[in-house]
Tab-separated table of N, CA and C in Angstrom:
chain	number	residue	atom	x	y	z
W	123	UNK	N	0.851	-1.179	0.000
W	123	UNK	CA	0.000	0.000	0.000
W	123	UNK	C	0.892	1.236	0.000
W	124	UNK	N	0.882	2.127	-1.238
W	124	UNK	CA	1.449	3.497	-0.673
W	124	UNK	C	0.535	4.042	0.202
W	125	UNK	N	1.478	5.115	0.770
W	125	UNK	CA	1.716	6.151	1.659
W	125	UNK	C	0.123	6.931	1.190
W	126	UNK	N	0.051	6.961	0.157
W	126	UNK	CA	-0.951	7.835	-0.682
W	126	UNK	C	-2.548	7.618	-0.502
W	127	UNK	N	-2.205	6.075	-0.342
W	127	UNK	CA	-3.524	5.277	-0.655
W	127	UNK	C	-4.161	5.352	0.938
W	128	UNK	N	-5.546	5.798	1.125
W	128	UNK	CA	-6.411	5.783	2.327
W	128	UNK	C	-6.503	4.522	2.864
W	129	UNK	N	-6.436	3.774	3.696
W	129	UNK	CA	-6.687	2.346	4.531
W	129	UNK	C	-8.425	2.447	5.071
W	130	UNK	N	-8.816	1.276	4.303
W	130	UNK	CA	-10.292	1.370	4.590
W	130	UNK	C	-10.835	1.225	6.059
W	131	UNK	N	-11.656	1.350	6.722
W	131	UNK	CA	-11.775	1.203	8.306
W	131	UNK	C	-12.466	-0.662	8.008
W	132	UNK	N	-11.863	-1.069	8.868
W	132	UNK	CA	-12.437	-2.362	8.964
W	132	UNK	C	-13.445	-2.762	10.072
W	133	UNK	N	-14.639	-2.937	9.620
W	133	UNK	CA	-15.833	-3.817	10.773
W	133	UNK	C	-15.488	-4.820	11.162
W	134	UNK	N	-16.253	-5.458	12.107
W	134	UNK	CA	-16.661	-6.738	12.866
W	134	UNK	C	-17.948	-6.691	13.038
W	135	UNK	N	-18.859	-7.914	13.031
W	135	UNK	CA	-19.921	-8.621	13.944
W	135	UNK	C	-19.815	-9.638	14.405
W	136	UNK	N	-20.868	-10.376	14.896
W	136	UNK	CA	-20.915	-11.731	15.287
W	136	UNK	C	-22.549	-12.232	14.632
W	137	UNK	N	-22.546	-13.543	14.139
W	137	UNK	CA	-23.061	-13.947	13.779
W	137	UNK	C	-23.789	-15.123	14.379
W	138	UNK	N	-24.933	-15.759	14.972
W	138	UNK	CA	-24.712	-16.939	15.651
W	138	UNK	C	-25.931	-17.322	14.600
W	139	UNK	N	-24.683	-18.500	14.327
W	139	UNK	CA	-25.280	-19.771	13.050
W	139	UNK	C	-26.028	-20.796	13.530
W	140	UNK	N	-26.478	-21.500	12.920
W	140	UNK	CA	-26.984	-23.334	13.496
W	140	UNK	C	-25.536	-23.831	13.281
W	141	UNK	N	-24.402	-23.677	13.060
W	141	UNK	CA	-23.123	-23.837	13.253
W	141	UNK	C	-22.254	-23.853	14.260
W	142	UNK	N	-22.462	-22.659	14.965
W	142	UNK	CA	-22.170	-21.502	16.202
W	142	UNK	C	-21.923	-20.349	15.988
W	143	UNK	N	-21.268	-19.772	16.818
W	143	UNK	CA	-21.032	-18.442	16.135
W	143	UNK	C	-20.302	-17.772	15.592
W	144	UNK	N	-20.222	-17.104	14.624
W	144	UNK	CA	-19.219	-16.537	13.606
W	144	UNK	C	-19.227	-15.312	13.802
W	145	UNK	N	-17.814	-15.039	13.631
W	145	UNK	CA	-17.415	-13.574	13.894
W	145	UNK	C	-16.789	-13.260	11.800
W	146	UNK	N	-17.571	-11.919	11.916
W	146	UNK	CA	-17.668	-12.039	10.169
W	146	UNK	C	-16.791	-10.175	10.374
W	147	UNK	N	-15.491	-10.220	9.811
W	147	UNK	CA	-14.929	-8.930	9.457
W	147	UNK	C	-14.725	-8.420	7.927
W	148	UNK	N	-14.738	-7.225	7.827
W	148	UNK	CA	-14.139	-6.781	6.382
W	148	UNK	C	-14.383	-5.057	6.079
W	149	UNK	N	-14.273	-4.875	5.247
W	149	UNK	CA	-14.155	-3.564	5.312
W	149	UNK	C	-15.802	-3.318	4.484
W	150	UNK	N	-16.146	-2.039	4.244
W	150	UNK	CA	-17.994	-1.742	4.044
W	150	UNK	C	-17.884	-2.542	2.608
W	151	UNK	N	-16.986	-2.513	2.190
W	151	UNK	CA	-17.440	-3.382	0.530
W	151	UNK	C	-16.934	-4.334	0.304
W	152	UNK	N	-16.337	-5.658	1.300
W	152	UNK	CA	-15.381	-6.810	0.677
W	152	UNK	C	-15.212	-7.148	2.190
W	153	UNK	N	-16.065	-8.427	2.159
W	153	UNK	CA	-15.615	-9.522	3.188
W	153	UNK	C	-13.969	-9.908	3.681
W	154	UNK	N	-13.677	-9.870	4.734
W	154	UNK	CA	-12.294	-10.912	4.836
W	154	UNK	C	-12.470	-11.680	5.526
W	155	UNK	N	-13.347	-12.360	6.052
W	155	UNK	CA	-13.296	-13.117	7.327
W	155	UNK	C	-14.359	-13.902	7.892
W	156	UNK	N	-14.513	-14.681	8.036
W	156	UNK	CA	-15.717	-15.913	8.905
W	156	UNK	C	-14.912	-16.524	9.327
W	157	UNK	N	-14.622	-16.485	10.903
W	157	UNK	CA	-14.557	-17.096	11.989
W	157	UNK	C	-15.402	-17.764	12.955
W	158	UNK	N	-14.984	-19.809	13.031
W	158	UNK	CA	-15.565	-19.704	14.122
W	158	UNK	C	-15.364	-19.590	15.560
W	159	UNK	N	-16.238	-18.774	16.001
W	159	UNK	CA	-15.506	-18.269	17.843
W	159	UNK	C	-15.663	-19.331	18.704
W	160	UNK	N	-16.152	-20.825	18.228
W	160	UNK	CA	-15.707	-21.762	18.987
W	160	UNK	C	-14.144	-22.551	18.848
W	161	UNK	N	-13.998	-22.448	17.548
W	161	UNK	CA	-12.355	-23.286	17.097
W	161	UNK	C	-11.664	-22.682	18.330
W	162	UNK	N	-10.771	-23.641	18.335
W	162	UNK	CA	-9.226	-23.653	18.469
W	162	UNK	C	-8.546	-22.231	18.138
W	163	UNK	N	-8.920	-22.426	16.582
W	163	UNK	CA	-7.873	-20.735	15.902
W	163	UNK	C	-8.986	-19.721	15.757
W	164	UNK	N	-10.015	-19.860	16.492
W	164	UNK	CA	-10.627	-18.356	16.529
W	164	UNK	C	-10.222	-17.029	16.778
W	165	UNK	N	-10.909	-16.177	15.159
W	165	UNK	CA	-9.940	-14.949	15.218
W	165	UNK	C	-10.816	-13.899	16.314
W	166	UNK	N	-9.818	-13.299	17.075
W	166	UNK	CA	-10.780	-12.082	17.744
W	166	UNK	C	-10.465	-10.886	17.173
W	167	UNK	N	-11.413	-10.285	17.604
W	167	UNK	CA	-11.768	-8.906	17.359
W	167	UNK	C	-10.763	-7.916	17.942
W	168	UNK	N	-9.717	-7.682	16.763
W	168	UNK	CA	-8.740	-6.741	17.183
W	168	UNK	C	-9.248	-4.845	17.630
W	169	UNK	N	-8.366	-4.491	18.443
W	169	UNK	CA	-8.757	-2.885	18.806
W	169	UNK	C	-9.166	-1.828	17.212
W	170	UNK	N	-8.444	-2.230	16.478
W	170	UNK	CA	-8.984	-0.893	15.406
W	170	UNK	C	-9.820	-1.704	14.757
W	171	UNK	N	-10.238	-2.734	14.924
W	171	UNK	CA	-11.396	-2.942	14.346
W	171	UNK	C	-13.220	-2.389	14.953
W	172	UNK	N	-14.104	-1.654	14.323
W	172	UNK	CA	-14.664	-1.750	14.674
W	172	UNK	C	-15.826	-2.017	14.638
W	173	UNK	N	-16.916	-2.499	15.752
W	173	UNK	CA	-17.901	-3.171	15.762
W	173	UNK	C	-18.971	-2.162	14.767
W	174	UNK	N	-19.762	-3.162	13.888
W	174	UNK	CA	-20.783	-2.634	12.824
W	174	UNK	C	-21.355	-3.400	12.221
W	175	UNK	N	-22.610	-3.907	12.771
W	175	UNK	CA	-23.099	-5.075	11.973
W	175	UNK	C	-24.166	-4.980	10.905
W	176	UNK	N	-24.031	-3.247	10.245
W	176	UNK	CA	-24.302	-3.156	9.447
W	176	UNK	C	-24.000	-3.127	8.072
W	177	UNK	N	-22.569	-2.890	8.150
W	177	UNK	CA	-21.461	-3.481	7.385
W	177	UNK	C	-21.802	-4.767	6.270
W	178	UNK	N	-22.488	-5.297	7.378
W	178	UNK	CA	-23.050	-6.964	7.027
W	178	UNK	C	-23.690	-7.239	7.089
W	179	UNK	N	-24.888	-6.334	6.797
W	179	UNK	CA	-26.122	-6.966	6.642
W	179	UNK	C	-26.357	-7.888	5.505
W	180	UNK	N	-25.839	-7.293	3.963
W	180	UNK	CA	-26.166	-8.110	2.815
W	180	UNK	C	-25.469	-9.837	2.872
W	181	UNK	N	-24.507	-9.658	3.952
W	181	UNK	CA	-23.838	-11.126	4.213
W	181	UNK	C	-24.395	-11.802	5.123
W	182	UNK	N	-24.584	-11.541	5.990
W	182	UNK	CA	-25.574	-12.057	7.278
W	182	UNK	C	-27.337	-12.354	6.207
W	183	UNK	N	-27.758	-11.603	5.630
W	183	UNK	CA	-28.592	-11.871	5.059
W	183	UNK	C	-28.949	-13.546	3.414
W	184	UNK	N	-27.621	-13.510	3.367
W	184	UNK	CA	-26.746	-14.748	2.856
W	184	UNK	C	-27.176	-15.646	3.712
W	185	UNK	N	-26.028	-15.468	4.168
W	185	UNK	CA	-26.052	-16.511	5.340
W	185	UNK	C	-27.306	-17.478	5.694
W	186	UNK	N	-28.229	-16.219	5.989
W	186	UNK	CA	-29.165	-16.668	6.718
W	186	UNK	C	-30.363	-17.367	5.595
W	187	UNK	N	-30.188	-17.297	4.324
W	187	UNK	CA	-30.599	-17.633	3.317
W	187	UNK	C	-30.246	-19.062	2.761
W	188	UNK	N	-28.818	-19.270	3.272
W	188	UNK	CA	-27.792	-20.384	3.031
W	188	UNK	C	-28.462	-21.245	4.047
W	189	UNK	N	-28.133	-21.168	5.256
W	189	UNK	CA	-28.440	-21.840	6.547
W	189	UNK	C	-30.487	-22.367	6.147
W	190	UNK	N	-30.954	-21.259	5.984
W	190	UNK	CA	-32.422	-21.279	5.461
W	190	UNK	C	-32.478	-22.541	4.436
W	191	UNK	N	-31.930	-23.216	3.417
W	191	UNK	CA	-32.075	-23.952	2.234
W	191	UNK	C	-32.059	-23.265	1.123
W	192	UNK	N	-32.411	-21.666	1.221
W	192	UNK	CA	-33.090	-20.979	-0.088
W	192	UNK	C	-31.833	-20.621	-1.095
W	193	UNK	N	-30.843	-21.067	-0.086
W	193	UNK	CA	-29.675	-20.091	-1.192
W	193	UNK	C	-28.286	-20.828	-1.484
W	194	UNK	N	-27.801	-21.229	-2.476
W	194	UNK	CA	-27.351	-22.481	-2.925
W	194	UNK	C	-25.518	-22.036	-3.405
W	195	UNK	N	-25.537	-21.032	-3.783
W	195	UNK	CA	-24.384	-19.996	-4.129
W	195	UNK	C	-24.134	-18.663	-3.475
W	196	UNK	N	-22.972	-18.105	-2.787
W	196	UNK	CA	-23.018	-16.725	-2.269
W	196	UNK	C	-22.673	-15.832	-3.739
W	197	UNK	N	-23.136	-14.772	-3.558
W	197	UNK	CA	-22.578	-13.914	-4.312
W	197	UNK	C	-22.329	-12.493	-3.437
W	198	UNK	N	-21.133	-12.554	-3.240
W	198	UNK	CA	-20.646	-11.242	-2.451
W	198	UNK	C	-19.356	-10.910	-2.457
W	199	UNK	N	-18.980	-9.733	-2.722
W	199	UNK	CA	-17.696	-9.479	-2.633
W	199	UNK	C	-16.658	-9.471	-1.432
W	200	UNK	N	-15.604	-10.488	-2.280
W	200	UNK	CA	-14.989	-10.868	-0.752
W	200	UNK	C	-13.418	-10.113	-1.372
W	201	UNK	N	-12.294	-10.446	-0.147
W	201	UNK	CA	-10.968	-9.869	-0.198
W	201	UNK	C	-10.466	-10.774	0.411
W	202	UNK	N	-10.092	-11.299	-0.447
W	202	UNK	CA	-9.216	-12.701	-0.283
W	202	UNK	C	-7.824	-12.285	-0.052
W	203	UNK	N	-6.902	-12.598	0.713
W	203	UNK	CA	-5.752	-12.310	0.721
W	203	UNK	C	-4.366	-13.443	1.145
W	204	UNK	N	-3.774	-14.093	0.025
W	204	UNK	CA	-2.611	-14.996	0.276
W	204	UNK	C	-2.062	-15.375	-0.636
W	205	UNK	N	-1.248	-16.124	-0.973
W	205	UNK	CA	-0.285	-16.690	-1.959
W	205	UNK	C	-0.699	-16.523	-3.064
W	206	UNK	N	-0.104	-17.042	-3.890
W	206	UNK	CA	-0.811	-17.259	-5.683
W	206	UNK	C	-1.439	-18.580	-5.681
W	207	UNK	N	-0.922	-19.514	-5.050
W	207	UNK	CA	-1.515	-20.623	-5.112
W	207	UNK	C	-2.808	-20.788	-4.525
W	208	UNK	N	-2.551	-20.106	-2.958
W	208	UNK	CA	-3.873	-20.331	-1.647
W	208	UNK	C	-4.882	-19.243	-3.099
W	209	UNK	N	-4.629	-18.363	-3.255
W	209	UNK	CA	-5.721	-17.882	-4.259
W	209	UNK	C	-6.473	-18.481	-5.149
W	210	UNK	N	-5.540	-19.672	-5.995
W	210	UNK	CA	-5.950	-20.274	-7.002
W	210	UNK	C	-6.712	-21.341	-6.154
W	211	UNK	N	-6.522	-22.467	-5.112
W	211	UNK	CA	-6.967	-23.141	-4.490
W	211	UNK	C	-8.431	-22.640	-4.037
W	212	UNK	N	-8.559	-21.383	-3.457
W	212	UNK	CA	-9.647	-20.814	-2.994
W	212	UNK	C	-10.826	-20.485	-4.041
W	213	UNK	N	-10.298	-20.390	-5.410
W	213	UNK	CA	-10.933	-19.631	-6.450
W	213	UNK	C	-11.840	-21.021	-7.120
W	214	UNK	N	-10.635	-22.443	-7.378
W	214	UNK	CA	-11.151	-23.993	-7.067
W	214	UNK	C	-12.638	-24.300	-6.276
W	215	UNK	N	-12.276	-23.967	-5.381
W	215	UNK	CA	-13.379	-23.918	-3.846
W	215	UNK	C	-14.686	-23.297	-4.301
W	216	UNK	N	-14.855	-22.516	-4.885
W	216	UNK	CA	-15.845	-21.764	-5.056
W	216	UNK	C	-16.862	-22.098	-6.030
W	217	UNK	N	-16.194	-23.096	-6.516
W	217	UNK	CA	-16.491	-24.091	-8.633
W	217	UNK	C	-17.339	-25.036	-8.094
W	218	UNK	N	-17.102	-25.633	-6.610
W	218	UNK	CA	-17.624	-26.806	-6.217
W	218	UNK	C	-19.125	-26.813	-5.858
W	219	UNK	N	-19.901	-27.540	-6.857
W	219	UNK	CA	-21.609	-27.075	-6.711
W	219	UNK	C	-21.831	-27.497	-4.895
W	220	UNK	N	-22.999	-26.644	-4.783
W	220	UNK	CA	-23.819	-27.350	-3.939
W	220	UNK	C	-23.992	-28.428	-3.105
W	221	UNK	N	-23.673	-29.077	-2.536
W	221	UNK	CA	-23.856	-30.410	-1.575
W	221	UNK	C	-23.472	-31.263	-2.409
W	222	UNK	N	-22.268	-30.979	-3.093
W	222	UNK	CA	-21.047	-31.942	-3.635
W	222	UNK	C	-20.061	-31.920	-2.892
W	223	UNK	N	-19.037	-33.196	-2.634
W	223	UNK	CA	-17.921	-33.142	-2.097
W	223	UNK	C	-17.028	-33.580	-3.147
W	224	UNK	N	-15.709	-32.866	-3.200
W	224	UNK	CA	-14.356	-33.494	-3.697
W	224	UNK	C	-13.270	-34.239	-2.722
W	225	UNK	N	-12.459	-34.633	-2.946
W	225	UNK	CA	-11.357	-34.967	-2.349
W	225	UNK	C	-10.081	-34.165	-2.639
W	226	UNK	N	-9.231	-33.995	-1.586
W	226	UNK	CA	-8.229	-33.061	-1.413
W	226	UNK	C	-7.147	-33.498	-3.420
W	227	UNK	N	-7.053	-34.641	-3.287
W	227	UNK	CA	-6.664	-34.915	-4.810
W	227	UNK	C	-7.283	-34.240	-5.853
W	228	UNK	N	-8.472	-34.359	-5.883
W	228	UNK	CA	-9.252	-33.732	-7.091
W	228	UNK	C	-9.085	-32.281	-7.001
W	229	UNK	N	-9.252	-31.817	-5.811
W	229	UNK	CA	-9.160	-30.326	-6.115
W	229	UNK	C	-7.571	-30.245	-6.407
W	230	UNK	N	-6.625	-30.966	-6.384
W	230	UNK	CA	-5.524	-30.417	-6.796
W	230	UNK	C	-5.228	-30.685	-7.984
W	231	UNK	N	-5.940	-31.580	-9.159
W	231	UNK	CA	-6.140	-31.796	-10.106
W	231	UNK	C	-6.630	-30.446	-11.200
W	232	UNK	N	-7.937	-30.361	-10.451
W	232	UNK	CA	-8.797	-29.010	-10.712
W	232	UNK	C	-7.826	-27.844	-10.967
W	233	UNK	N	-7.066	-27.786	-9.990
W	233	UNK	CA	-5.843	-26.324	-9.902
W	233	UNK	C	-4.842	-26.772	-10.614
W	234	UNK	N	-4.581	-28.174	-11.231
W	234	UNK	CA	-3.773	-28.241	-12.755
W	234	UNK	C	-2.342	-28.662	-11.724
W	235	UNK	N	-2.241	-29.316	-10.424
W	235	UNK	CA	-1.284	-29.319	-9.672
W	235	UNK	C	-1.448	-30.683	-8.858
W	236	UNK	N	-1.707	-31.948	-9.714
W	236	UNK	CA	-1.969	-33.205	-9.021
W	236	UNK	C	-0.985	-33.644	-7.986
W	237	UNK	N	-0.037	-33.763	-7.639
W	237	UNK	CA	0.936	-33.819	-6.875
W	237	UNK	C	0.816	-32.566	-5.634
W	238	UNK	N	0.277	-32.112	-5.696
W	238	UNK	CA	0.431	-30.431	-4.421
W	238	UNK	C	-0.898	-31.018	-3.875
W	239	UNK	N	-1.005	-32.211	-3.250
W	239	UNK	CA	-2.340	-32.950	-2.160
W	239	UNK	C	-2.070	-32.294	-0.810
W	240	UNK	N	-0.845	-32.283	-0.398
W	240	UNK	CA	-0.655	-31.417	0.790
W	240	UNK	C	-1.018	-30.022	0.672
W	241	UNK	N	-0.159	-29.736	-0.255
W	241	UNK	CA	-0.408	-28.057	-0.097
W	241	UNK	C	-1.708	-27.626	-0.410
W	242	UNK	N	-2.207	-28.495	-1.357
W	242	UNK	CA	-4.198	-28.100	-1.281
W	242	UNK	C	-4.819	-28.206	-0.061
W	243	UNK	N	-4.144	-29.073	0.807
W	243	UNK	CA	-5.277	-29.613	2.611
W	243	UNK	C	-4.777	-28.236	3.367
W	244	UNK	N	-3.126	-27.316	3.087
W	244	UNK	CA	-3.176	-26.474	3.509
W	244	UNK	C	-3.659	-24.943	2.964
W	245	UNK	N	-3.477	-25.034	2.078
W	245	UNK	CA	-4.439	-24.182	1.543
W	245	UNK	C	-5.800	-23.937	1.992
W	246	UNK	N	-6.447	-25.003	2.228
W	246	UNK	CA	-7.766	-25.540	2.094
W	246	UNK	C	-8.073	-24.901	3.806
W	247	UNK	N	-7.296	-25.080	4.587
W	247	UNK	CA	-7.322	-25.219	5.979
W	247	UNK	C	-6.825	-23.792	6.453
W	248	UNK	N	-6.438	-23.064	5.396
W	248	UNK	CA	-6.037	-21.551	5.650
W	248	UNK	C	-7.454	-20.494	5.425
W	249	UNK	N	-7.971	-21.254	4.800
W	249	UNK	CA	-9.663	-20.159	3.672
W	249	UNK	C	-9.822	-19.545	4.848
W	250	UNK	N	-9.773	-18.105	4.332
W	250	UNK	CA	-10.245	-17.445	5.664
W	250	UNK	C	-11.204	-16.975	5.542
W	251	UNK	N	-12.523	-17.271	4.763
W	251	UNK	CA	-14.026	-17.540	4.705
W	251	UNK	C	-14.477	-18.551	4.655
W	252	UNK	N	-14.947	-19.776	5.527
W	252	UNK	CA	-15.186	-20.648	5.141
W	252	UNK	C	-16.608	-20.645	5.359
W	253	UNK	N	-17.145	-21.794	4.546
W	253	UNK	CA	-18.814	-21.285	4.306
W	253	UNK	C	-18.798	-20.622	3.103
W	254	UNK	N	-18.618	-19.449	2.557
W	254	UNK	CA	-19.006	-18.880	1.816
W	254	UNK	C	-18.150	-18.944	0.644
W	255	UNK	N	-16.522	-19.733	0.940
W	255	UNK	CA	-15.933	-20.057	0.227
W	255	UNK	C	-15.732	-21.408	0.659
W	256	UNK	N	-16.274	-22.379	-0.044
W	256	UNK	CA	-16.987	-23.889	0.594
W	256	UNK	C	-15.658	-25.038	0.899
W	257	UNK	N	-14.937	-24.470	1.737
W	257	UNK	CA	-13.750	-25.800	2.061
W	257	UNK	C	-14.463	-26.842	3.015
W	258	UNK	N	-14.991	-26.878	3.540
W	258	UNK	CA	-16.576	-27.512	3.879
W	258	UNK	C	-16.571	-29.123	3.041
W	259	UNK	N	-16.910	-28.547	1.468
W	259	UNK	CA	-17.183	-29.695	0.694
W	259	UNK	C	-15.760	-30.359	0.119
W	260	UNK	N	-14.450	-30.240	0.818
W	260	UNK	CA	-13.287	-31.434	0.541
W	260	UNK	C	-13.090	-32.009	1.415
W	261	UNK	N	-13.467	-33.421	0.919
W	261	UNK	CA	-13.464	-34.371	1.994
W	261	UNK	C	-12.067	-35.734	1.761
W	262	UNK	N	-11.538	-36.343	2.394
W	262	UNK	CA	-10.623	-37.471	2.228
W	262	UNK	C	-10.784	-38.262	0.953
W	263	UNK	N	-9.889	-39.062	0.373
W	263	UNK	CA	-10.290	-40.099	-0.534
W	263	UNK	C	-10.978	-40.803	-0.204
W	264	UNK	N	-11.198	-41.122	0.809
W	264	UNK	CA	-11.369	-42.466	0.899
W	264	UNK	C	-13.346	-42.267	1.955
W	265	UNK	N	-13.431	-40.999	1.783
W	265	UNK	CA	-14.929	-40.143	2.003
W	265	UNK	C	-14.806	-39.957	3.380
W	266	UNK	N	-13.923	-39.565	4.052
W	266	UNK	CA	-13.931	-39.164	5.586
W	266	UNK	C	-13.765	-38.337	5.506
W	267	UNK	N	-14.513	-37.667	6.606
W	267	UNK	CA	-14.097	-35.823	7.223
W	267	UNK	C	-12.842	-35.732	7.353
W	268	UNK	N	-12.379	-34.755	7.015
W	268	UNK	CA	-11.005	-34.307	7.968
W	268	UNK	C	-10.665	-32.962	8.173
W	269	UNK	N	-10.206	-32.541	8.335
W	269	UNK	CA	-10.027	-31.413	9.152
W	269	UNK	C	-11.053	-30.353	8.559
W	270	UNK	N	-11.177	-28.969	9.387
W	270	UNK	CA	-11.910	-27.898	9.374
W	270	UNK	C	-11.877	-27.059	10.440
W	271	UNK	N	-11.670	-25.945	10.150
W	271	UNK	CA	-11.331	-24.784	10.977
W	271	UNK	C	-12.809	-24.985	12.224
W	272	UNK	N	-13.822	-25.196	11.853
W	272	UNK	CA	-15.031	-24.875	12.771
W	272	UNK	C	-15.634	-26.179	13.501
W	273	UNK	N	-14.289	-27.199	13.106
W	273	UNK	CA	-14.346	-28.204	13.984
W	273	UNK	C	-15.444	-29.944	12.887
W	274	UNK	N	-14.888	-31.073	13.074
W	274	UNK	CA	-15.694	-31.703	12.084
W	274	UNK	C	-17.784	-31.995	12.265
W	275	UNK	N	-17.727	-31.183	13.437
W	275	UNK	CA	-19.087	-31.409	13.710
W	275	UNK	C	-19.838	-30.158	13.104
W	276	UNK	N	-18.959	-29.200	12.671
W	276	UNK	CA	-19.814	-28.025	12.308
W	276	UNK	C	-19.677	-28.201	10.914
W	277	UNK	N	-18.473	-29.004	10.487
W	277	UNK	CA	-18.490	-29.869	8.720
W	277	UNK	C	-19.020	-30.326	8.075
W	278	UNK	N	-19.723	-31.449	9.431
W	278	UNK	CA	-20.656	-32.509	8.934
W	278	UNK	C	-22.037	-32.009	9.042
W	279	UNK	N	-22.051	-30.807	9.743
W	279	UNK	CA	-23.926	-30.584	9.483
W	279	UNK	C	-23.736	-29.355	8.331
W	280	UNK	N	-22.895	-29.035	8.081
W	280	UNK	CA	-22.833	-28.131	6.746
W	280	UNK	C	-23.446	-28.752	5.734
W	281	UNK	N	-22.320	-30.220	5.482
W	281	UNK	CA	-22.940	-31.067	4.291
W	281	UNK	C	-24.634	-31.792	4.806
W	282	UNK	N	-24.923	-32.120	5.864
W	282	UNK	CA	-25.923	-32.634	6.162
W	282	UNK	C	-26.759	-31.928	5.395
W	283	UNK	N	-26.730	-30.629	5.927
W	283	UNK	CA	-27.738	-29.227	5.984
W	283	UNK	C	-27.700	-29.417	4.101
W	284	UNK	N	-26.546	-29.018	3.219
W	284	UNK	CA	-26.576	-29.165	1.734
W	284	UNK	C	-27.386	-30.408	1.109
W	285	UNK	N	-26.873	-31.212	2.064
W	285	UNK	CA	-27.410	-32.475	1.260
W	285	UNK	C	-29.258	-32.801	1.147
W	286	UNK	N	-29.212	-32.279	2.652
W	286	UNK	CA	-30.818	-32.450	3.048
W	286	UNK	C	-31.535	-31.431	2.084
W	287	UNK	N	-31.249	-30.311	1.629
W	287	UNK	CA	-31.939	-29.583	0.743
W	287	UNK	C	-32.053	-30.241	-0.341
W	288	UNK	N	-30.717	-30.630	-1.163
W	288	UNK	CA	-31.035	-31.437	-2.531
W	288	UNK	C	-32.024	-32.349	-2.493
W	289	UNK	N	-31.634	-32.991	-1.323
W	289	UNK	CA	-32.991	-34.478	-1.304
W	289	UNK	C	-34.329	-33.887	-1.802
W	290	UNK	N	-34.558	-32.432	-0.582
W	290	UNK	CA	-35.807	-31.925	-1.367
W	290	UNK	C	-36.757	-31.451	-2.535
W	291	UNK	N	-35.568	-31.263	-3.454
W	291	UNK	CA	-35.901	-30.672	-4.696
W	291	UNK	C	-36.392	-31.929	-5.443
């Protein structure tokens, strides 16, 4: 960033999901962040950040659309920020329909990088939106959960929750 360029003020809310609760940051036009405030690596709410959960209404309103059944794709502007690869991996993530799962292989296939199985699970395990950028739906070869920032019980009712809608249609 130059010297030149204004630094946007960054929000926070909290969100409480059928998940738990998510702490959702970013600046008034571009998401960075869904945290869950139960994990392990839950992000907190730093001092210059500040609280505005109006910021997020059109995302919280997602959300709650997602969680609802009604809404199958986000469309919102997010600010993704990491590697060239974690970008390309994340951008992967986003391709993956609806209450489909891949395996950590395939998505590294997908990103044209069959051999980088590790670095896709870390990649995958870095998304610093998850939910709305669906690392959720990569699951093991061999169809087991494995890891997830919001813990595998908030994984498995993600896909539950996806899957149970398709059934309905």
């Amino acid at each position: 960033m130059r010297k030149t360029e204004k630094m946007n003020a960054v929000y926070y809310t909290t969100f409480e999901s059928p998940v738990g609760p998510l702490l959702l940051a970013g600046e008034s036009n571009a998401l960075r962040l869904v945290s869950f405030e139960t994990s392990k690596h839950a992000a907190l709410p730093r001092p210059e950040l500040q609280q505005n959960a109006e910021a997020f209404a059109e995302v919280i309103r997602q959300l709650q659309a997602y969680f609802g059944g009604d809404l199958k794709e986000f469309d919102l502007p997010l600010a993704l920020e990491g590697t060239e690869f974690q970008l390309r991996v994340w951008k992967a993530l986003r391709k993956i329909p609806y209450g489909e799962t891949i395996s950590y292989a395939q998505l590294a296939e997908r990103i044209g990088n069959p051999k980088a199985v590790r670095a896709v699970g870390l990649a995958n395990g870095s998304n610093p939106i998850p939910i709305i950028v669906p690392c959720h739906r990569v699951i093991g070869s061999d169809g087991s959960l494995t890891g997830f920032g919001g813990g595998l019980s908030a994984k498995k009712r993600l896909l539950e929750l996806e899957n149970r809608q398709l059934s309905l249609l």
